[in-house]
CSV table of C-alpha atoms and ligand atoms in Angstrom, one decimal:
chain,number,residue,atom,x,y,z
A,166,MET,CA,-11.9,-19.7,-11.9
A,167,LEU,CA,-13.0,-19.6,-8.3
A,168,THR,CA,-10.3,-18.7,-5.7
A,169,LEU,CA,-10.6,-19.1,-2.0
A,170,GLY,CA,-8.6,-16.6,0.1
A,171,ILE,CA,-7.7,-17.3,3.7
A,172,GLU,CA,-6.2,-14.8,6.1
A,173,THR,CA,-5.3,-15.5,9.7
A,174,SER,CA,-1.9,-13.8,10.2
A,175,CYS,CA,-2.9,-11.6,13.2
A,176,ASP,CA,-6.3,-11.1,14.9
A,177,ASP,CA,-8.7,-11.1,12.0
A,178,THR,CA,-10.1,-14.4,10.7
A,179,SER,CA,-11.2,-13.8,7.1
A,180,ILE,CA,-12.2,-16.0,4.2
A,181,ALA,CA,-13.2,-14.7,0.7
A,182,LEU,CA,-14.4,-16.2,-2.6
A,183,LEU,CA,-13.2,-14.5,-5.7
A,184,GLU,CA,-14.5,-15.4,-9.2
A,185,ASP,CA,-11.8,-14.7,-11.8
A,186,GLU,CA,-10.0,-11.4,-10.9
A,187,THR,CA,-12.5,-8.9,-9.6
A,188,ALA,CA,-15.9,-10.6,-8.9
A,189,LEU,CA,-15.8,-10.8,-5.1
A,190,LEU,CA,-18.6,-13.3,-4.2
A,191,ALA,CA,-17.9,-13.2,-0.4
A,192,ASN,CA,-15.4,-11.6,1.9
A,193,VAL,CA,-16.3,-12.5,5.5
A,194,VAL,CA,-14.1,-10.9,8.2
A,195,SER,CA,-14.4,-11.7,11.9
A,196,SER,CA,-12.3,-9.6,14.2
A,197,GLN,CA,-11.6,-10.9,17.7
A,198,PRO,CA,-13.0,-8.7,20.6
A,199,VAL,CA,-11.1,-10.9,23.1
A,200,HIS,CA,-8.0,-8.6,22.7
A,201,THR,CA,-9.8,-5.3,23.5
A,202,ALA,CA,-9.3,-5.7,27.3
A,203,TYR,CA,-5.5,-6.1,26.8
A,204,GLY,CA,-5.0,-3.1,24.5
A,205,GLY,CA,-3.2,-5.3,22.0
A,206,VAL,CA,-3.2,-8.7,20.4
A,207,VAL,CA,-2.5,-11.6,22.7
A,208,PRO,CA,-1.0,-14.3,20.4
A,209,GLU,CA,-2.2,-17.3,22.3
A,210,LEU,CA,-5.8,-16.0,22.4
A,211,ALA,CA,-5.6,-15.1,18.7
A,212,SER,CA,-4.8,-18.6,17.6
A,213,ARG,CA,-7.5,-20.1,19.8
A,214,ALA,CA,-10.1,-17.7,18.4
A,215,HIS,CA,-8.9,-18.5,14.8
A,216,VAL,CA,-9.5,-22.2,15.6
A,217,SER,CA,-13.1,-21.6,16.7
A,218,ASN,CA,-13.9,-19.0,14.0
A,219,ILE,CA,-12.5,-20.5,10.9
A,220,LEU,CA,-15.0,-23.3,10.0
A,221,PRO,CA,-18.1,-21.1,10.6
A,222,ILE,CA,-16.5,-18.3,8.6
A,223,PHE,CA,-15.7,-20.7,5.7
A,224,GLU,CA,-19.3,-21.9,5.8
A,225,ARG,CA,-20.7,-18.4,5.8
A,226,ALA,CA,-18.5,-17.4,2.9
A,227,LEU,CA,-19.8,-20.4,0.9
A,228,ALA,CA,-23.4,-19.5,1.8
A,229,GLU,CA,-23.0,-15.8,0.9
A,230,ALA,CA,-21.4,-16.8,-2.4
A,231,GLY,CA,-24.0,-19.4,-3.1
A,232,VAL,CA,-21.4,-22.1,-4.1
A,233,ASP,CA,-20.4,-25.5,-2.9
A,234,ALA,CA,-16.8,-26.2,-1.8
A,235,GLU,CA,-16.3,-28.5,-4.8
A,236,ARG,CA,-16.4,-25.4,-7.1
A,237,ILE,CA,-13.2,-24.0,-5.6
A,238,ASP,CA,-10.4,-24.2,-8.1
A,239,LEU,CA,-7.5,-22.6,-6.2
A,240,ILE,CA,-6.7,-21.9,-2.5
A,241,GLY,CA,-4.7,-18.9,-1.5
A,242,VAL,CA,-3.6,-18.5,2.2
A,243,THR,CA,-1.3,-16.2,4.0
A,244,HIS,CA,2.0,-18.0,4.8
A,245,ALA,CA,4.0,-14.9,6.1
A,246,PRO,CA,4.6,-12.7,8.0
A,247,GLY,CA,2.6,-12.8,11.2
A,248,LEU,CA,2.0,-14.6,14.5
A,249,ALA,CA,3.2,-18.2,14.0
A,250,GLY,CA,0.3,-19.7,16.0
A,251,SER,CA,-2.2,-17.6,14.0
A,252,LEU,CA,-0.6,-18.4,10.6
A,253,LEU,CA,-0.7,-22.1,11.4
A,254,VAL,CA,-4.4,-22.2,11.9
A,255,GLY,CA,-5.2,-20.8,8.4
A,256,GLY,CA,-2.3,-22.8,6.9
A,257,ALA,CA,-3.5,-26.1,8.4
A,258,PHE,CA,-7.1,-25.4,7.4
A,259,ALA,CA,-5.9,-24.7,3.8
A,260,GLN,CA,-3.9,-27.9,3.8
A,261,GLY,CA,-6.8,-30.0,4.9
A,262,LEU,CA,-9.2,-28.4,2.4
A,263,ALA,CA,-6.7,-28.7,-0.4
A,264,LEU,CA,-6.1,-32.4,0.3
A,265,ALA,CA,-9.8,-33.1,0.5
A,266,LEU,CA,-10.6,-31.2,-2.7
A,267,ASP,CA,-7.4,-32.2,-4.5
A,268,ARG,CA,-6.5,-28.5,-5.3
A,269,PRO,CA,-3.2,-26.7,-5.1
A,270,ILE,CA,-2.3,-24.0,-2.5
A,271,VAL,CA,-0.7,-20.6,-3.3
A,272,PRO,CA,1.3,-19.3,-0.3
A,273,VAL,CA,0.6,-15.5,-0.1
A,274,HIS,CA,2.8,-12.8,1.5
A,275,HIS,CA,0.5,-10.7,3.6
A,276,LEU,CA,2.2,-7.4,2.8
A,277,GLU,CA,2.2,-7.9,-1.0
A,278,ALA,CA,-1.5,-8.7,-0.6
A,279,HIS,CA,-2.2,-5.4,1.1
A,280,ILE,CA,-0.9,-3.7,-2.0
A,281,VAL,CA,-2.5,-6.1,-4.5
A,282,ALA,CA,-5.9,-5.4,-2.9
A,283,ILE,CA,-6.2,-2.2,-5.0
A,284,LEU,CA,-6.5,-4.5,-8.1
A,285,LEU,CA,-9.9,-5.7,-6.9
A,286,GLU,CA,-11.3,-2.3,-7.5
A,287,ARG,CA,-8.9,-0.8,-10.0
A,288,PRO,CA,-7.8,-3.6,-12.3
A,289,ASP,CA,-6.4,-1.2,-14.9
A,290,LEU,CA,-4.2,0.8,-12.5
A,291,GLU,CA,-1.3,2.5,-14.2
A,292,LEU,CA,2.2,1.3,-13.2
A,293,PRO,CA,4.9,1.9,-12.0
A,294,ALA,CA,3.5,2.9,-8.6
A,295,LEU,CA,4.8,3.9,-5.2
A,296,ALA,CA,3.0,2.0,-2.5
A,297,LEU,CA,2.9,3.1,1.2
A,298,VAL,CA,2.0,0.0,3.3
A,299,VAL,CA,0.9,1.1,6.7
A,300,SER,CA,-0.4,-1.6,9.0
A,301,GLY,CA,-0.4,-2.6,12.6
A,302,GLY,CA,2.9,-4.5,12.2
A,303,HIS,CA,4.6,-2.8,9.2
A,304,THR,CA,5.5,0.5,7.5
A,305,LEU,CA,7.0,0.1,4.1
A,306,LEU,CA,7.6,2.2,1.0
A,307,VAL,CA,7.6,-0.1,-2.0
A,308,HIS,CA,8.4,0.8,-5.6
A,309,VAL,CA,6.0,-1.4,-7.7
A,310,ARG,CA,7.7,-1.5,-11.1
A,311,GLU,CA,5.2,-4.2,-12.2
A,312,TRP,CA,3.0,-6.6,-10.4
A,313,ARG,CA,5.4,-9.1,-8.8
A,314,ALA,CA,8.5,-6.9,-9.4
A,315,TYR,CA,8.9,-4.8,-6.3
A,316,GLU,CA,11.7,-2.9,-4.5
A,317,VAL,CA,11.4,-1.9,-0.9
A,318,ILE,CA,12.8,1.6,-0.7
A,319,GLY,CA,11.9,2.6,2.9
A,320,ARG,CA,10.8,1.0,6.1
A,321,THR,CA,10.3,1.7,9.8
A,322,ARG,CA,13.3,1.3,12.0
A,323,ASP,CA,11.2,0.5,15.1
A,324,ASP,CA,7.4,0.7,15.6
A,325,ALA,CA,4.9,0.5,12.7
A,326,ALA,CA,2.6,3.4,12.1
A,327,GLY,CA,-0.5,1.4,13.1
A,328,GLU,CA,1.4,0.2,16.2
A,329,ALA,CA,2.0,3.8,17.2
A,330,PHE,CA,-1.7,4.6,16.8
A,331,ASP,CA,-2.5,1.5,19.0
A,332,LYS,CA,0.0,2.4,21.7
A,333,VAL,CA,-1.0,6.0,22.0
A,334,ALA,CA,-4.7,4.9,22.1
A,335,LYS,CA,-3.8,2.6,24.9
A,336,LEU,CA,-2.0,5.4,26.8
A,337,LEU,CA,-5.2,7.5,26.5
A,338,GLY,CA,-7.5,4.7,27.4
A,339,LEU,CA,-9.2,4.6,24.0
A,340,GLY,CA,-9.3,0.8,23.5
A,341,PHE,CA,-8.0,-1.4,20.7
A,342,PRO,CA,-7.5,-1.1,17.8
A,343,GLY,CA,-6.5,2.4,18.4
A,344,GLY,CA,-6.4,3.9,14.9
A,345,PRO,CA,-10.1,4.4,14.3
A,346,ALA,CA,-10.6,5.7,17.9
A,347,ILE,CA,-7.8,8.3,17.5
A,348,GLU,CA,-9.1,9.5,14.2
A,349,ARG,CA,-12.6,9.9,15.7
A,350,GLU,CA,-11.2,11.8,18.8
A,351,ALA,CA,-8.9,13.9,16.6
A,352,ARG,CA,-11.8,15.5,14.8
A,353,ALA,CA,-12.6,17.6,17.9
A,354,GLY,CA,-9.0,18.5,18.6
A,355,ASN,CA,-6.5,21.1,17.4
A,356,PRO,CA,-3.5,19.5,15.6
A,357,ARG,CA,-1.3,22.5,16.2
A,358,SER,CA,-2.0,22.7,20.0
A,359,ILE,CA,0.8,20.4,20.9
A,360,ASP,CA,4.2,20.3,19.1
A,361,PHE,CA,5.0,16.6,18.9
A,362,PRO,CA,8.2,15.6,17.1
A,363,ARG,CA,8.3,14.6,13.4
A,364,PRO,CA,10.8,11.7,13.6
A,365,MET,CA,13.2,11.3,10.6
A,366,LEU,CA,11.5,14.1,8.7
A,367,ALA,CA,14.8,15.9,8.1
A,368,SER,CA,16.8,12.7,7.2
A,369,ARG,CA,17.3,12.2,3.5
A,370,ASP,CA,16.6,8.5,3.4
A,371,LEU,CA,13.1,7.0,3.2
A,372,ASP,CA,13.0,5.2,6.5
A,373,PHE,CA,10.6,5.9,9.3
A,374,SER,CA,10.7,5.8,13.1
A,375,PHE,CA,7.7,6.1,15.4
A,376,SER,CA,8.8,4.9,18.8
A,377,GLY,CA,10.2,8.3,19.8
A,378,LEU,CA,6.9,10.0,18.9
A,379,LYS,CA,5.1,7.5,21.1
A,380,THR,CA,7.5,8.3,24.0
A,381,ALA,CA,6.9,12.0,23.5
A,382,VAL,CA,3.2,11.4,23.9
A,383,LEU,CA,3.9,9.3,27.0
A,384,GLN,CA,6.1,12.1,28.5
A,385,TRP,CA,3.4,14.7,27.7
A,386,ILE,CA,0.8,12.6,29.6
A,387,GLU,CA,3.1,11.9,32.5
A,388,GLY,CA,3.8,15.6,33.0
A,389,ARG,CA,0.1,16.3,33.7
A,390,ASP,CA,-2.6,15.2,36.1
A,391,ALA,CA,-5.3,12.8,34.9
A,392,ALA,CA,-8.1,15.5,34.6
A,393,ASP,CA,-5.9,17.7,32.4
A,394,VAL,CA,-5.0,14.8,30.2
A,395,ALA,CA,-8.7,13.8,29.9
A,396,ALA,CA,-9.7,17.4,29.0
A,397,ARG,CA,-7.0,17.6,26.3
A,398,ARG,CA,-7.5,14.1,24.8
A,399,ALA,CA,-8.8,15.3,21.5
A,400,ASP,CA,-5.9,17.7,21.1
A,401,VAL,CA,-3.4,15.0,21.9
A,402,CYS,CA,-5.0,12.7,19.3
A,403,ALA,CA,-5.1,15.5,16.7
A,404,ALA,CA,-1.5,16.5,17.3
A,405,PHE,CA,-0.2,13.0,17.3
A,406,GLN,CA,-2.1,12.1,14.2
A,407,ALA,CA,-0.8,15.2,12.4
A,408,ALA,CA,2.8,14.2,13.3
A,409,VAL,CA,2.4,10.7,11.9
A,410,VAL,CA,0.6,11.9,8.8
A,411,GLU,CA,3.2,14.6,8.1
A,412,VAL,CA,6.1,12.2,8.1
A,413,LEU,CA,4.3,9.5,6.1
A,414,VAL,CA,3.1,12.0,3.5
A,415,GLU,CA,6.4,13.9,3.2
A,416,LYS,CA,8.5,10.8,2.6
A,417,SER,CA,6.0,9.4,0.2
A,418,GLY,CA,5.8,12.6,-1.7
A,419,GLN,CA,9.5,12.8,-2.0
A,420,ALA,CA,9.8,9.2,-3.2
A,421,ALA,CA,6.9,9.6,-5.7
A,422,ALA,CA,8.6,12.7,-7.2
A,423,ASP,CA,12.1,11.0,-7.3
A,424,LEU,CA,10.6,7.9,-9.0
A,425,ARG,CA,8.3,10.0,-11.2
A,426,VAL,CA,5.5,7.4,-10.8
A,427,PRO,CA,2.0,8.1,-12.2
A,428,THR,CA,0.4,6.3,-9.2
A,429,VAL,CA,0.6,6.3,-5.4
A,430,ILE,CA,-1.2,3.5,-3.6
A,431,LEU,CA,-2.1,3.7,0.1
A,432,ALA,CA,-2.5,0.2,1.6
A,433,GLY,CA,-2.9,-1.5,5.0
A,434,GLY,CA,-5.2,-0.7,7.9
A,435,VAL,CA,-3.8,2.9,8.5
A,436,ALA,CA,-4.8,3.7,4.9
A,437,CYS,CA,-8.4,3.9,6.3
A,438,ASN,CA,-7.3,7.2,7.9
A,439,GLY,CA,-9.0,10.2,6.4
A,440,ALA,CA,-6.4,12.7,7.4
A,441,LEU,CA,-3.7,10.6,5.8
A,442,ARG,CA,-5.7,10.2,2.6
A,443,GLU,CA,-6.4,14.0,2.3
A,444,ALA,CA,-2.9,15.0,3.1
A,445,MET,CA,-1.4,12.6,0.6
A,446,ARG,CA,-3.7,13.9,-2.2
A,447,ALA,CA,-2.7,17.5,-1.3
A,448,ARG,CA,1.0,16.7,-1.2
A,449,VAL,CA,1.2,14.5,-4.4
A,450,ASP,CA,-0.2,16.5,-7.2
A,451,ASP,CA,1.5,14.9,-10.2
A,452,ALA,CA,0.3,11.3,-9.5
A,453,LEU,CA,-3.0,9.6,-9.0
A,454,VAL,CA,-3.4,8.8,-5.3
A,455,VAL,CA,-5.6,5.7,-4.7
A,456,TRP,CA,-6.6,3.4,-1.8
A,457,PRO,CA,-8.8,0.4,-1.4
A,458,ALA,CA,-12.2,0.5,0.3
A,459,PRO,CA,-11.8,0.3,4.1
A,460,VAL,CA,-12.8,-3.4,4.3
A,461,LEU,CA,-10.0,-4.1,1.8
A,462,CYS,CA,-7.5,-1.9,3.7
A,463,THR,CA,-7.7,-3.8,7.0
A,464,ASP,CA,-6.9,-7.5,7.0
A,465,ASN,CA,-9.2,-9.5,4.7
A,466,GLY,CA,-9.3,-12.7,2.7
A,467,ALA,CA,-10.2,-10.9,-0.6
A,468,MET,CA,-6.7,-9.5,-0.9
A,469,ILE,CA,-5.2,-13.0,-0.3
A,470,ALA,CA,-7.4,-14.5,-3.0
A,471,ARG,CA,-6.5,-11.8,-5.5
A,472,THR,CA,-2.8,-12.3,-4.8
A,473,ALA,CA,-3.2,-16.0,-5.2
A,474,VAL,CA,-4.6,-15.4,-8.7
A,475,LEU,CA,-1.7,-13.2,-9.5
A,476,ARG,CA,0.8,-15.9,-8.4
A,477,ARG,CA,-1.2,-19.0,-9.4
A,478,ASP,CA,1.8,-20.4,-11.3
A,479,GLU,CA,3.6,-20.7,-7.9
A,480,ALA,CA,0.9,-23.0,-6.4
A,481,VAL,CA,2.3,-25.9,-4.3
A,482,HIS,CA,1.1,-29.3,-3.2
A,483,PRO,CA,-0.5,-29.0,0.3
A,484,GLY,CA,2.3,-31.2,1.6
A,485,GLU,CA,4.9,-28.6,0.6
A,486,PHE,CA,3.2,-25.7,2.3
A,487,ASP,CA,4.8,-24.0,5.4
A,488,ILE,CA,4.4,-20.8,7.3
A,489,HIS,CA,7.0,-18.1,8.3
A,490,ALA,CA,6.6,-15.6,11.1
A,491,SER,CA,8.9,-13.3,9.2
A,492,LEU,CA,9.9,-13.4,5.5
A,493,PRO,CA,11.3,-10.5,3.4
A,494,PHE,CA,8.9,-8.7,1.0
A,495,PRO,CA,8.7,-10.9,-2.1
B,247,KG4,O1,-3.6,-4.0,8.0
B,247,KG4,P1,-4.2,-4.2,9.3
B,247,KG4,O2,-5.6,-4.6,9.4
B,247,KG4,O3,-3.5,-5.3,10.2
B,247,KG4,C1,-2.1,-5.6,10.1
B,247,KG4,O4,-1.6,-6.2,9.1
B,247,KG4,O5,-1.4,-5.1,11.1
B,247,KG4,O6,-3.9,-2.9,10.1
B,247,KG4,C2,-4.3,-2.7,11.4
B,247,KG4,C3,-3.8,-1.4,11.9
B,247,KG4,C4,-4.1,-1.2,13.4
B,247,KG4,O7,-2.9,-0.7,14.0
B,247,KG4,C5,-5.1,-0.1,13.4
B,247,KG4,O8,-5.1,0.8,14.6
B,247,KG4,C6,-4.8,0.7,12.2
B,247,KG4,O9,-4.5,-0.3,11.2
B,247,KG4,N1,-6.0,1.5,11.7
B,247,KG4,C7,-6.0,2.8,11.6
B,247,KG4,C8,-7.3,3.2,11.2
B,247,KG4,N2,-8.0,2.1,11.0
B,247,KG4,C9,-7.2,1.0,11.3
B,247,KG4,N3,-5.0,3.7,11.9
B,247,KG4,C10,-5.3,5.0,11.8
B,247,KG4,N4,-6.6,5.5,11.4
B,247,KG4,C11,-7.6,4.6,11.1
B,247,KG4,N5,-8.8,5.0,10.7
B,248,ZN,ZN1,-2.4,-6.5,7.5
């Protein structure tokens, strides 16, 4: 069975072709440099870029996979959550293709797909698991009892973890997306040199909050002159990253122990972060801590295709398909 996966929920246009459950024939991702100058995603520009990217990316995916469009059996596309104008581009493309090829569409929830991505590389992963989903728009702790049987047990009350990385990077003039830039800078800094707050660390629930930490960084910057800030940039990055990582790891470690799960899954763009990965392995010693390859952590069509396979019995006629800017975790 050949499944097409289409992802356009934010600022990455991506299309993948997946044979059966794990044979990834193509996974073409095109990020949009147009947002760099703004230090964040501009929705109107994102949807325009999806429109111009999507057909060439579809053709590149077919060429890389060495297949004709007629071979596609199933079409999976992100229907929620995300920027409405961006979701519409992928959704309308999927509808047109599904009508032309007479194939069904599986609507895929983007956040479930971030977790399911791990199945592409570890099809035999032991469940139940705890999944920490850390992306640009979301921070969730999910109890994965079985595939398709989830319970959200923690979430951010304000900014997402990735959003905090992006905003702090913007404050420091490090460009967008901020996560990779902060991680790079942090390597030269001392994480203990500045004592940023660990929001919600002491609270007994599993919720997160990152907007106060971002404000603490802003206040630290505003209290100094530009040259001082520039000279201490690596320290700020290291100390900020350490604060985010400590909260994520502590809450995940607590949840993994309470639930006694054999597996902890890191998912979403922030799961690329080396400091987070190492700290999680160090904190969680009675469960296997896993994460997908970096290209499967950030937004990609492969995770959408794999989730479509998982939910192929929920396929709809293209005329029934719709998008949702927000939709609860399935
Ligand atoms: O999952 P993703 O590609 O898109 C969303 O669904 O939002 O995640 C993107 C986020 C961005 O906020 C980006 O700064 C962050 O993931 N990110 C990182 C790293 N690589 C990407 N954050 C920290 N460290 C990284 N190495
Ligand atoms: Zn994402």
